[in-house]
Amino acid sequence: RKEVEQDPGPFNVPEGATVAFNCTYSNSASQSFFWYRQDCRKEPKLLMSVYSSGNEDGRFTAQLNRASQYISLLIRDSKLSDSATYLCVVNRANKLIFGTGTLLAVQP
Amino acid sequence: DADVTQTPRNRITKTGKRIMLECSQTKGHDRMYWYRQDPGLGLRLIYYSFDVKDINKGEISDGYSVSRQAQAKFSLSLESAIPNQTALYFCATSDLTDREGELFFGEGSRLTVL
């Protein structure tokens, strides 16, 4: 079993839709949590950190449930430019462990 | 110019050849990492270094070695390349003082072993 699990998708959604991605992690010693975005044939880049209280950055909302070891990312009002792979990432012992990513394709 | 630079960006080689992938950074970060990315397997950590005298194995270090020549340089070597080392390789850096531990990636080195 992978330490960080994500639904690989693809998620095909129309512009303006709301889409949610989920992620689970298996090691309860994990310390901090992130979502990274990776465009096709490009390097990953940090999208946002994830806090237990939940946090929002514009159209993006991230949630963490430590008891269930579950992380989510909600994207509202999807744009064509949101099309990418979204990577769930967990920091354990100062090493970042990456999920395999969820592919989002926003359709016009 | 990119803050994290990888060379070469693309390389095709034959089984048994020695290959070196180089990474240099201008961010002044202490921590450097090498990952490989394969379809369906995501990014996996090969080696990491928290300072010039520190080298640590990651999840999949067999068949690889690294050298941290300076704070700004971290190279990955494949002593005798094999086809299942065909992958996209990323170098990354992070700041020791950054509690969030954000990683900054190079643009990747695509390696094909025939």
mmCIF file with all atom_site columns, C-alpha atoms in Angstrom:
data_model
loop_
_atom_site.group_PDB
_atom_site.id
_atom_site.type_symbol
_atom_site.label_atom_id
_atom_site.label_alt_id
_atom_site.label_comp_id
_atom_site.label_asym_id
_atom_site.label_entity_id
_atom_site.label_seq_id
_atom_site.pdbx_PDB_ins_code
_atom_site.Cartn_x
_atom_site.Cartn_y
_atom_site.Cartn_z
_atom_site.occupancy
_atom_site.B_iso_or_equiv
_atom_site.pdbx_formal_charge
_atom_site.auth_seq_id
_atom_site.auth_comp_id
_atom_site.auth_asym_id
_atom_site.auth_atom_id
_atom_site.pdbx_PDB_model_num
ATOM 1   C CA . ARG A 1 1   ? 0.000   0.000  0.000   1.00 0.00 ? 1   ARG A CA 1
ATOM 2   C CA . LYS A 1 2   ? 1.337   3.444  -0.889  1.00 0.00 ? 2   LYS A CA 1
ATOM 3   C CA . GLU A 1 3   ? 1.959   5.834  1.985   1.00 0.00 ? 3   GLU A CA 1
ATOM 4   C CA . VAL A 1 4   ? -0.020  8.570  0.216   1.00 0.00 ? 4   VAL A CA 1
ATOM 5   C CA . GLU A 1 5   ? -2.979  7.492  -1.916  1.00 0.00 ? 5   GLU A CA 1
ATOM 6   C CA . GLN A 1 6   ? -4.936  9.522  -4.433  1.00 0.00 ? 6   GLN A CA 1
ATOM 7   C CA . ASP A 1 7   ? -7.546  8.772  -7.075  1.00 0.00 ? 7   ASP A CA 1
ATOM 8   C CA . PRO A 1 8   ? -5.582  9.151  -10.334 1.00 0.00 ? 8   PRO A CA 1
ATOM 9   C CA . GLY A 1 9   ? -8.600  10.445 -12.257 1.00 0.00 ? 9   GLY A CA 1
ATOM 10  C CA . PRO A 1 10  ? -8.875  11.884 -14.809 1.00 0.00 ? 10  PRO A CA 1
ATOM 11  C CA . PHE A 1 11  ? -11.518 14.285 -13.621 1.00 0.00 ? 11  PHE A CA 1
ATOM 12  C CA . ASN A 1 12  ? -13.145 15.880 -16.662 1.00 0.00 ? 12  ASN A CA 1
ATOM 13  C CA . VAL A 1 13  ? -15.228 18.885 -15.632 1.00 0.00 ? 13  VAL A CA 1
ATOM 14  C CA . PRO A 1 14  ? -16.782 21.859 -17.456 1.00 0.00 ? 14  PRO A CA 1
ATOM 15  C CA . GLU A 1 15  ? -15.586 25.388 -16.849 1.00 0.00 ? 15  GLU A CA 1
ATOM 16  C CA . GLY A 1 16  ? -17.242 26.852 -13.779 1.00 0.00 ? 16  GLY A CA 1
ATOM 17  C CA . ALA A 1 17  ? -17.713 23.499 -12.045 1.00 0.00 ? 17  ALA A CA 1
ATOM 18  C CA . THR A 1 18  ? -16.680 22.713 -8.490  1.00 0.00 ? 18  THR A CA 1
ATOM 19  C CA . VAL A 1 19  ? -14.379 19.713 -8.147  1.00 0.00 ? 19  VAL A CA 1
ATOM 20  C CA . ALA A 1 20  ? -12.989 17.961 -5.082  1.00 0.00 ? 20  ALA A CA 1
ATOM 21  C CA . PHE A 1 21  ? -9.919  15.754 -4.745  1.00 0.00 ? 21  PHE A CA 1
ATOM 22  C CA . ASN A 1 22  ? -9.253  13.430 -1.847  1.00 0.00 ? 22  ASN A CA 1
ATOM 23  C CA . CYS A 1 23  ? -6.105  11.926 -0.449  1.00 0.00 ? 23  CYS A CA 1
ATOM 24  C CA . THR A 1 24  ? -5.341  9.526  2.394   1.00 0.00 ? 24  THR A CA 1
ATOM 25  C CA . TYR A 1 25  ? -2.045  8.933  4.166   1.00 0.00 ? 25  TYR A CA 1
ATOM 26  C CA . SER A 1 26  ? -1.049  5.914  6.184   1.00 0.00 ? 26  SER A CA 1
ATOM 27  C CA . ASN A 1 27  ? 1.620   7.174  8.596   1.00 0.00 ? 27  ASN A CA 1
ATOM 28  C CA . SER A 1 28  ? 0.135   8.924  11.619  1.00 0.00 ? 28  SER A CA 1
ATOM 29  C CA . ALA A 1 29  ? 3.549   10.475 12.359  1.00 0.00 ? 29  ALA A CA 1
ATOM 30  C CA . SER A 1 30  ? 3.195   12.725 9.321   1.00 0.00 ? 30  SER A CA 1
ATOM 31  C CA . GLN A 1 31  ? 3.797   16.295 10.359  1.00 0.00 ? 31  GLN A CA 1
ATOM 32  C CA . SER A 1 32  ? 2.588   18.632 7.633   1.00 0.00 ? 32  SER A CA 1
ATOM 33  C CA . PHE A 1 33  ? 0.633   18.470 4.445   1.00 0.00 ? 33  PHE A CA 1
ATOM 34  C CA . PHE A 1 34  ? 0.536   20.165 1.070   1.00 0.00 ? 34  PHE A CA 1
ATOM 35  C CA . TRP A 1 35  ? -1.003  20.231 -2.359  1.00 0.00 ? 35  TRP A CA 1
ATOM 36  C CA . TYR A 1 36  ? 1.350   20.675 -5.292  1.00 0.00 ? 36  TYR A CA 1
ATOM 37  C CA . ARG A 1 37  ? 0.366   21.316 -8.889  1.00 0.00 ? 37  ARG A CA 1
ATOM 38  C CA . GLN A 1 38  ? 2.181   19.830 -11.870 1.00 0.00 ? 38  GLN A CA 1
ATOM 39  C CA . ASP A 1 39  ? 1.499   20.971 -15.415 1.00 0.00 ? 39  ASP A CA 1
ATOM 40  C CA . CYS A 1 40  ? 2.144   18.543 -18.257 1.00 0.00 ? 40  CYS A CA 1
ATOM 41  C CA . ARG A 1 41  ? 5.886   17.987 -18.765 1.00 0.00 ? 41  ARG A CA 1
ATOM 42  C CA . LYS A 1 42  ? 6.737   20.557 -16.100 1.00 0.00 ? 42  LYS A CA 1
ATOM 43  C CA . GLU A 1 43  ? 8.079   20.475 -12.560 1.00 0.00 ? 43  GLU A CA 1
ATOM 44  C CA . PRO A 1 44  ? 5.753   20.360 -9.534  1.00 0.00 ? 44  PRO A CA 1
ATOM 45  C CA . LYS A 1 45  ? 5.071   23.644 -7.750  1.00 0.00 ? 45  LYS A CA 1
ATOM 46  C CA . LEU A 1 46  ? 3.539   24.299 -4.354  1.00 0.00 ? 46  LEU A CA 1
ATOM 47  C CA . LEU A 1 47  ? -0.150  25.165 -4.571  1.00 0.00 ? 47  LEU A CA 1
ATOM 48  C CA . MET A 1 48  ? -0.946  25.464 -0.882  1.00 0.00 ? 48  MET A CA 1
ATOM 49  C CA . SER A 1 49  ? -0.272  24.092 2.546   1.00 0.00 ? 49  SER A CA 1
ATOM 50  C CA . VAL A 1 50  ? -3.035  22.261 4.409   1.00 0.00 ? 50  VAL A CA 1
ATOM 51  C CA . TYR A 1 51  ? -3.912  23.043 8.014   1.00 0.00 ? 51  TYR A CA 1
ATOM 52  C CA . SER A 1 52  ? -6.169  21.242 10.476  1.00 0.00 ? 52  SER A CA 1
ATOM 53  C CA . SER A 1 53  ? -8.419  24.282 10.695  1.00 0.00 ? 53  SER A CA 1
ATOM 54  C CA . GLY A 1 54  ? -8.880  24.308 6.939   1.00 0.00 ? 54  GLY A CA 1
ATOM 55  C CA . ASN A 1 55  ? -7.546  27.054 4.738   1.00 0.00 ? 55  ASN A CA 1
ATOM 56  C CA . GLU A 1 56  ? -8.584  28.905 1.643   1.00 0.00 ? 56  GLU A CA 1
ATOM 57  C CA . ASP A 1 57  ? -6.689  30.651 -1.126  1.00 0.00 ? 57  ASP A CA 1
ATOM 58  C CA . GLY A 1 58  ? -9.052  32.266 -3.583  1.00 0.00 ? 58  GLY A CA 1
ATOM 59  C CA . ARG A 1 59  ? -11.003 29.511 -5.337  1.00 0.00 ? 59  ARG A CA 1
ATOM 60  C CA . PHE A 1 60  ? -9.022  26.779 -3.577  1.00 0.00 ? 60  PHE A CA 1
ATOM 61  C CA . THR A 1 61  ? -9.908  25.294 -0.193  1.00 0.00 ? 61  THR A CA 1
ATOM 62  C CA . ALA A 1 62  ? -7.849  22.639 1.577   1.00 0.00 ? 62  ALA A CA 1
ATOM 63  C CA . GLN A 1 63  ? -8.947  20.534 4.538   1.00 0.00 ? 63  GLN A CA 1
ATOM 64  C CA . LEU A 1 64  ? -7.120  18.107 6.824   1.00 0.00 ? 64  LEU A CA 1
ATOM 65  C CA . ASN A 1 65  ? -8.664  15.485 9.073   1.00 0.00 ? 65  ASN A CA 1
ATOM 66  C CA . ARG A 1 66  ? -5.867  14.051 11.213  1.00 0.00 ? 66  ARG A CA 1
ATOM 67  C CA . ALA A 1 67  ? -8.114  11.509 12.914  1.00 0.00 ? 67  ALA A CA 1
ATOM 68  C CA . SER A 1 68  ? -9.105  9.981  9.577   1.00 0.00 ? 68  SER A CA 1
ATOM 69  C CA . GLN A 1 69  ? -5.711  10.728 7.961   1.00 0.00 ? 69  GLN A CA 1
ATOM 70  C CA . TYR A 1 70  ? -7.512  12.386 5.096   1.00 0.00 ? 70  TYR A CA 1
ATOM 71  C CA . ILE A 1 71  ? -6.736  15.508 3.057   1.00 0.00 ? 71  ILE A CA 1
ATOM 72  C CA . SER A 1 72  ? -8.940  17.249 0.523   1.00 0.00 ? 72  SER A CA 1
ATOM 73  C CA . LEU A 1 73  ? -8.716  20.009 -2.065  1.00 0.00 ? 73  LEU A CA 1
ATOM 74  C CA . LEU A 1 74  ? -11.784 21.821 -3.378  1.00 0.00 ? 74  LEU A CA 1
ATOM 75  C CA . ILE A 1 75  ? -11.614 23.980 -6.495  1.00 0.00 ? 75  ILE A CA 1
ATOM 76  C CA . ARG A 1 76  ? -14.557 26.291 -7.140  1.00 0.00 ? 76  ARG A CA 1
ATOM 77  C CA . ASP A 1 77  ? -15.447 27.944 -10.444 1.00 0.00 ? 77  ASP A CA 1
ATOM 78  C CA . SER A 1 78  ? -12.930 25.852 -12.407 1.00 0.00 ? 78  SER A CA 1
ATOM 79  C CA . LYS A 1 79  ? -10.925 27.589 -15.113 1.00 0.00 ? 79  LYS A CA 1
ATOM 80  C CA . LEU A 1 80  ? -9.299  26.086 -18.190 1.00 0.00 ? 80  LEU A CA 1
ATOM 81  C CA . SER A 1 81  ? -5.970  27.074 -16.635 1.00 0.00 ? 81  SER A CA 1
ATOM 82  C CA . ASP A 1 82  ? -6.672  24.783 -13.656 1.00 0.00 ? 82  ASP A CA 1
ATOM 83  C CA . SER A 1 83  ? -6.047  21.762 -15.898 1.00 0.00 ? 83  SER A CA 1
ATOM 84  C CA . ALA A 1 84  ? -3.065  19.976 -14.365 1.00 0.00 ? 84  ALA A CA 1
ATOM 85  C CA . THR A 1 85  ? -2.119  17.098 -12.090 1.00 0.00 ? 85  THR A CA 1
ATOM 86  C CA . TYR A 1 86  ? -2.649  17.781 -8.383  1.00 0.00 ? 86  TYR A CA 1
ATOM 87  C CA . LEU A 1 87  ? -0.224  16.053 -6.045  1.00 0.00 ? 87  LEU A CA 1
ATOM 88  C CA . CYS A 1 88  ? -1.024  15.355 -2.404  1.00 0.00 ? 88  CYS A CA 1
ATOM 89  C CA . VAL A 1 89  ? 2.165   15.619 -0.347  1.00 0.00 ? 89  VAL A CA 1
ATOM 90  C CA . VAL A 1 90  ? 2.975   14.656 3.223   1.00 0.00 ? 90  VAL A CA 1
ATOM 91  C CA . ASN A 1 91  ? 6.006   15.706 5.289   1.00 0.00 ? 91  ASN A CA 1
ATOM 92  C CA . ARG A 1 92  ? 7.290   12.863 7.430   1.00 0.00 ? 92  ARG A CA 1
ATOM 93  C CA . ALA A 1 93  ? 10.624  13.182 9.230   1.00 0.00 ? 93  ALA A CA 1
ATOM 94  C CA . ASN A 1 94  ? 11.591  16.149 7.069   1.00 0.00 ? 94  ASN A CA 1
ATOM 95  C CA . LYS A 1 95  ? 11.043  14.209 3.858   1.00 0.00 ? 95  LYS A CA 1
ATOM 96  C CA . LEU A 1 96  ? 8.221   14.993 1.469   1.00 0.00 ? 96  LEU A CA 1
ATOM 97  C CA . ILE A 1 97  ? 6.279   11.934 0.340   1.00 0.00 ? 97  ILE A CA 1
ATOM 98  C CA . PHE A 1 98  ? 4.256   12.428 -2.839  1.00 0.00 ? 98  PHE A CA 1
ATOM 99  C CA . GLY A 1 99  ? 1.036   10.823 -3.951  1.00 0.00 ? 99  GLY A CA 1
ATOM 100 C CA . THR A 1 100 ? 0.796   9.736  -7.571  1.00 0.00 ? 100 THR A CA 1
ATOM 101 C CA . GLY A 1 101 ? -1.410  12.702 -8.439  1.00 0.00 ? 101 GLY A CA 1
ATOM 102 C CA . THR A 1 102 ? -4.929  13.357 -9.692  1.00 0.00 ? 102 THR A CA 1
ATOM 103 C CA . LEU A 1 103 ? -5.337  14.602 -13.249 1.00 0.00 ? 103 LEU A CA 1
ATOM 104 C CA . LEU A 1 104 ? -7.847  17.402 -13.776 1.00 0.00 ? 104 LEU A CA 1
ATOM 105 C CA . ALA A 1 105 ? -9.026  18.382 -17.253 1.00 0.00 ? 105 ALA A CA 1
ATOM 106 C CA . VAL A 1 106 ? -11.303 21.426 -17.392 1.00 0.00 ? 106 VAL A CA 1
ATOM 107 C CA . GLN A 1 107 ? -13.341 21.492 -20.584 1.00 0.00 ? 107 GLN A CA 1
ATOM 108 C CA . PRO A 1 108 ? -14.603 24.661 -22.330 1.00 0.00 ? 108 PRO A CA 1
ATOM 109 C CA . ASP B 2 1   ? 17.619  32.095 -15.314 1.00 0.00 ? 1   ASP B CA 1
ATOM 110 C CA . ALA B 2 2   ? 16.077  29.254 -13.320 1.00 0.00 ? 2   ALA B CA 1
ATOM 111 C CA . ASP B 2 3   ? 16.870  29.078 -9.606  1.00 0.00 ? 3   ASP B CA 1
ATOM 112 C CA . VAL B 2 4   ? 17.369  25.306 -9.829  1.00 0.00 ? 4   VAL B CA 1
ATOM 113 C CA . THR B 2 5   ? 19.137  24.146 -12.977 1.00 0.00 ? 5   THR B CA 1
ATOM 114 C CA . GLN B 2 6   ? 19.467  20.568 -14.136 1.00 0.00 ? 6   GLN B CA 1
ATOM 115 C CA . THR B 2 7   ? 21.757  19.265 -16.852 1.00 0.00 ? 7   THR B CA 1
ATOM 116 C CA . PRO B 2 8   ? 21.310  17.522 -19.175 1.00 0.00 ? 8   PRO B CA 1
ATOM 117 C CA . ARG B 2 9   ? 17.601  18.086 -19.810 1.00 0.00 ? 9   ARG B CA 1
ATOM 118 C CA . ASN B 2 10  ? 17.378  15.031 -22.023 1.00 0.00 ? 10  ASN B CA 1
ATOM 119 C CA . ARG B 2 11  ? 19.704  12.078 -22.382 1.00 0.00 ? 11  ARG B CA 1
ATOM 120 C CA . ILE B 2 12  ? 19.541  8.793  -24.243 1.00 0.00 ? 12  ILE B CA 1
ATOM 121 C CA . THR B 2 13  ? 22.098  6.183  -23.273 1.00 0.00 ? 13  THR B CA 1
ATOM 122 C CA . LYS B 2 14  ? 22.767  2.469  -23.449 1.00 0.00 ? 14  LYS B CA 1
ATOM 123 C CA . THR B 2 15  ? 22.632  -0.205 -20.804 1.00 0.00 ? 15  THR B CA 1
ATOM 124 C CA . GLY B 2 16  ? 25.831  -0.352 -18.776 1.00 0.00 ? 16  GLY B CA 1
ATOM 125 C CA . LYS B 2 17  ? 26.926  3.219  -19.370 1.00 0.00 ? 17  LYS B CA 1
ATOM 126 C CA . ARG B 2 18  ? 27.765  5.574  -16.526 1.00 0.00 ? 18  ARG B CA 1
ATOM 127 C CA . ILE B 2 19  ? 25.557  8.637  -16.389 1.00 0.00 ? 19  ILE B CA 1
ATOM 128 C CA . MET B 2 20  ? 25.737  11.768 -14.270 1.00 0.00 ? 20  MET B CA 1
ATOM 129 C CA . LEU B 2 21  ? 22.896  14.210 -13.815 1.00 0.00 ? 21  LEU B CA 1
ATOM 130 C CA . GLU B 2 22  ? 23.895  17.555 -12.384 1.00 0.00 ? 22  GLU B CA 1
ATOM 131 C CA . CYS B 2 23  ? 21.950  20.053 -10.346 1.00 0.00 ? 23  CYS B CA 1
ATOM 132 C CA . SER B 2 24  ? 22.922  23.548 -9.293  1.00 0.00 ? 24  SER B CA 1
ATOM 133 C CA . GLN B 2 25  ? 20.918  26.138 -7.389  1.00 0.00 ? 25  GLN B CA 1
ATOM 134 C CA . THR B 2 26  ? 21.130  29.856 -6.758  1.00 0.00 ? 26  THR B CA 1
ATOM 135 C CA . LYS B 2 27  ? 18.547  29.915 -3.954  1.00 0.00 ? 27  LYS B CA 1
ATOM 136 C CA . GLY B 2 28  ? 21.101  29.527 -1.176  1.00 0.00 ? 28  GLY B CA 1
ATOM 137 C CA . HIS B 2 29  ? 19.206  26.550 0.259   1.00 0.00 ? 29  HIS B CA 1
ATOM 138 C CA . ASP B 2 30  ? 20.930  23.961 2.425   1.00 0.00 ? 30  ASP B CA 1
ATOM 139 C CA . ARG B 2 31  ? 18.705  21.038 1.542   1.00 0.00 ? 31  ARG B CA 1
ATOM 140 C CA . MET B 2 32  ? 18.809  19.290 -1.821  1.00 0.00 ? 32  MET B CA 1
ATOM 141 C CA . TYR B 2 33  ? 16.981  16.240 -3.139  1.00 0.00 ? 33  TYR B CA 1
ATOM 142 C CA . TRP B 2 34  ? 16.840  13.914 -6.104  1.00 0.00 ? 34  TRP B CA 1
ATOM 143 C CA . TYR B 2 35  ? 13.496  12.390 -7.119  1.00 0.00 ? 35  TYR B CA 1
ATOM 144 C CA . ARG B 2 36  ? 12.460  10.228 -10.018 1.00 0.00 ? 36  ARG B CA 1
ATOM 145 C CA . GLN B 2 37  ? 8.984   10.282 -11.541 1.00 0.00 ? 37  GLN B CA 1
ATOM 146 C CA . ASP B 2 38  ? 7.388   7.351  -13.327 1.00 0.00 ? 38  ASP B CA 1
ATOM 147 C CA . PRO B 2 39  ? 3.844   7.108  -14.696 1.00 0.00 ? 39  PRO B CA 1
ATOM 148 C CA . GLY B 2 40  ? 1.539   5.609  -12.085 1.00 0.00 ? 40  GLY B CA 1
ATOM 149 C CA . LEU B 2 41  ? 4.224   5.682  -9.379  1.00 0.00 ? 41  LEU B CA 1
ATOM 150 C CA . GLY B 2 42  ? 4.535   9.383  -8.770  1.00 0.00 ? 42  GLY B CA 1
ATOM 151 C CA . LEU B 2 43  ? 7.639   11.061 -7.408  1.00 0.00 ? 43  LEU B CA 1
ATOM 152 C CA . ARG B 2 44  ? 9.956   8.854  -5.374  1.00 0.00 ? 44  ARG B CA 1
ATOM 153 C CA . LEU B 2 45  ? 12.893  10.079 -3.327  1.00 0.00 ? 45  LEU B CA 1
ATOM 154 C CA . ILE B 2 46  ? 16.305  8.711  -4.351  1.00 0.00 ? 46  ILE B CA 1
ATOM 155 C CA . TYR B 2 47  ? 18.751  10.638 -2.149  1.00 0.00 ? 47  TYR B CA 1
ATOM 156 C CA . TYR B 2 48  ? 18.744  13.803 -0.101  1.00 0.00 ? 48  TYR B CA 1
ATOM 157 C CA . SER B 2 49  ? 21.288  16.048 1.558   1.00 0.00 ? 49  SER B CA 1
ATOM 158 C CA . PHE B 2 50  ? 20.701  18.540 4.351   1.00 0.00 ? 50  PHE B CA 1
ATOM 159 C CA . ASP B 2 51  ? 24.139  20.112 4.066   1.00 0.00 ? 51  ASP B CA 1
ATOM 160 C CA . VAL B 2 52  ? 27.457  19.583 2.316   1.00 0.00 ? 52  VAL B CA 1
ATOM 161 C CA . LYS B 2 53  ? 28.610  16.820 4.686   1.00 0.00 ? 53  LYS B CA 1
ATOM 162 C CA . ASP B 2 54  ? 25.262  15.081 4.906   1.00 0.00 ? 54  ASP B CA 1
ATOM 163 C CA . ILE B 2 55  ? 24.036  12.406 2.449   1.00 0.00 ? 55  ILE B CA 1
ATOM 164 C CA . ASN B 2 56  ? 20.998  10.210 3.079   1.00 0.00 ? 56  ASN B CA 1
ATOM 165 C CA . LYS B 2 57  ? 19.363  7.407  1.176   1.00 0.00 ? 57  LYS B CA 1
ATOM 166 C CA . GLY B 2 58  ? 15.786  7.827  0.142   1.00 0.00 ? 58  GLY B CA 1
ATOM 167 C CA . GLU B 2 59  ? 13.136  5.329  -0.806  1.00 0.00 ? 59  GLU B CA 1
ATOM 168 C CA . ILE B 2 60  ? 14.870  3.937  -3.925  1.00 0.00 ? 60  ILE B CA 1
ATOM 169 C CA . SER B 2 61  ? 18.633  4.494  -3.707  1.00 0.00 ? 61  SER B CA 1
ATOM 170 C CA . ASP B 2 62  ? 19.826  1.152  -5.149  1.00 0.00 ? 62  ASP B CA 1
ATOM 171 C CA . GLY B 2 63  ? 21.701  1.670  -8.402  1.00 0.00 ? 63  GLY B CA 1
ATOM 172 C CA . TYR B 2 64  ? 22.318  5.357  -7.707  1.00 0.00 ? 64  TYR B CA 1
ATOM 173 C CA . SER B 2 65  ? 24.951  7.436  -5.940  1.00 0.00 ? 65  SER B CA 1
ATOM 174 C CA . VAL B 2 66  ? 25.214  11.142 -5.226  1.00 0.00 ? 66  VAL B CA 1
ATOM 175 C CA . SER B 2 67  ? 27.807  13.766 -4.526  1.00 0.00 ? 67  SER B CA 1
ATOM 176 C CA . ARG B 2 68  ? 27.267  17.110 -2.776  1.00 0.00 ? 68  ARG B CA 1
ATOM 177 C CA . GLN B 2 69  ? 30.226  19.049 -4.121  1.00 0.00 ? 69  GLN B CA 1
ATOM 178 C CA . ALA B 2 70  ? 29.173  22.368 -2.615  1.00 0.00 ? 70  ALA B CA 1
ATOM 179 C CA . GLN B 2 71  ? 26.105  23.926 -1.039  1.00 0.00 ? 71  GLN B CA 1
ATOM 180 C CA . ALA B 2 72  ? 24.880  24.814 -4.507  1.00 0.00 ? 72  ALA B CA 1
ATOM 181 C CA . LYS B 2 73  ? 25.641  21.552 -6.323  1.00 0.00 ? 73  LYS B CA 1
ATOM 182 C CA . PHE B 2 74  ? 24.223  18.063 -5.982  1.00 0.00 ? 74  PHE B CA 1
ATOM 183 C CA . SER B 2 75  ? 24.869  15.440 -8.648  1.00 0.00 ? 75  SER B CA 1
ATOM 184 C CA . LEU B 2 76  ? 23.254  12.057 -9.212  1.00 0.00 ? 76  LEU B CA 1
ATOM 185 C CA . SER B 2 77  ? 25.173  9.181  -10.795 1.00 0.00 ? 77  SER B CA 1
ATOM 186 C CA . LEU B 2 78  ? 24.039  5.943  -12.332 1.00 0.00 ? 78  LEU B CA 1
ATOM 187 C CA . GLU B 2 79  ? 27.169  3.781  -12.303 1.00 0.00 ? 79  GLU B CA 1
ATOM 188 C CA . SER B 2 80  ? 25.821  1.236  -14.772 1.00 0.00 ? 80  SER B CA 1
ATOM 189 C CA . ALA B 2 81  ? 22.518  2.331  -16.258 1.00 0.00 ? 81  ALA B CA 1
ATOM 190 C CA . ILE B 2 82  ? 19.733  -0.194 -16.827 1.00 0.00 ? 82  ILE B CA 1
ATOM 191 C CA . PRO B 2 83  ? 16.468  0.196  -18.770 1.00 0.00 ? 83  PRO B CA 1
ATOM 192 C CA . ASN B 2 84  ? 14.251  0.396  -15.667 1.00 0.00 ? 84  ASN B CA 1
ATOM 193 C CA . GLN B 2 85  ? 16.096  3.582  -14.722 1.00 0.00 ? 85  GLN B CA 1
ATOM 194 C CA . THR B 2 86  ? 14.381  5.254  -17.659 1.00 0.00 ? 86  THR B CA 1
ATOM 195 C CA . ALA B 2 87  ? 12.434  8.043  -15.976 1.00 0.00 ? 87  ALA B CA 1
ATOM 196 C CA . LEU B 2 88  ? 12.070  11.760 -15.432 1.00 0.00 ? 88  LEU B CA 1
ATOM 197 C CA . TYR B 2 89  ? 14.485  12.921 -12.749 1.00 0.00 ? 89  TYR B CA 1
ATOM 198 C CA . PHE B 2 90  ? 13.937  16.023 -10.647 1.00 0.00 ? 90  PHE B CA 1
ATOM 199 C CA . CYS B 2 91  ? 16.328  17.872 -8.410  1.00 0.00 ? 91  CYS B CA 1
ATOM 200 C CA . ALA B 2 92  ? 14.770  19.992 -5.671  1.00 0.00 ? 92  ALA B CA 1
ATOM 201 C CA . THR B 2 93  ? 15.866  22.317 -2.898  1.00 0.00 ? 93  THR B CA 1
ATOM 202 C CA . SER B 2 94  ? 14.352  23.554 0.331   1.00 0.00 ? 94  SER B CA 1
ATOM 203 C CA . ASP B 2 95  ? 15.267  26.091 2.984   1.00 0.00 ? 95  ASP B CA 1
ATOM 204 C CA . LEU B 2 96  ? 16.317  24.737 6.369   1.00 0.00 ? 96  LEU B CA 1
ATOM 205 C CA . THR B 2 97  ? 14.572  27.625 8.080   1.00 0.00 ? 97  THR B CA 1
ATOM 206 C CA . ASP B 2 98  ? 11.301  27.209 6.190   1.00 0.00 ? 98  ASP B CA 1
ATOM 207 C CA . ARG B 2 99  ? 8.896   25.459 8.544   1.00 0.00 ? 99  ARG B CA 1
ATOM 208 C CA . GLU B 2 100 ? 6.661   24.601 5.632   1.00 0.00 ? 100 GLU B CA 1
ATOM 209 C CA . GLY B 2 101 ? 9.494   22.832 3.848   1.00 0.00 ? 101 GLY B CA 1
ATOM 210 C CA . GLU B 2 102 ? 8.427   24.004 0.400   1.00 0.00 ? 102 GLU B CA 1
ATOM 211 C CA . LEU B 2 103 ? 10.374  22.253 -2.342  1.00 0.00 ? 103 LEU B CA 1
ATOM 212 C CA . PHE B 2 104 ? 11.627  24.159 -5.379  1.00 0.00 ? 104 PHE B CA 1
ATOM 213 C CA . PHE B 2 105 ? 12.161  21.890 -8.345  1.00 0.00 ? 105 PHE B CA 1
ATOM 214 C CA . GLY B 2 106 ? 14.375  22.042 -11.385 1.00 0.00 ? 106 GLY B CA 1
ATOM 215 C CA . GLU B 2 107 ? 12.788  21.530 -14.794 1.00 0.00 ? 107 GLU B CA 1
ATOM 216 C CA . GLY B 2 108 ? 13.675  17.839 -14.846 1.00 0.00 ? 108 GLY B CA 1
ATOM 217 C CA . SER B 2 109 ? 16.086  15.573 -16.714 1.00 0.00 ? 109 SER B CA 1
ATOM 218 C CA . ARG B 2 110 ? 14.508  12.982 -18.964 1.00 0.00 ? 110 ARG B CA 1
ATOM 219 C CA . LEU B 2 111 ? 16.701  9.878  -19.112 1.00 0.00 ? 111 LEU B CA 1
ATOM 220 C CA . THR B 2 112 ? 16.166  7.000  -21.519 1.00 0.00 ? 112 THR B CA 1
ATOM 221 C CA . VAL B 2 113 ? 18.233  3.837  -21.110 1.00 0.00 ? 113 VAL B CA 1
ATOM 222 C CA . LEU B 2 114 ? 18.130  1.532  -24.122 1.00 0.00 ? 114 LEU B CA 1
#
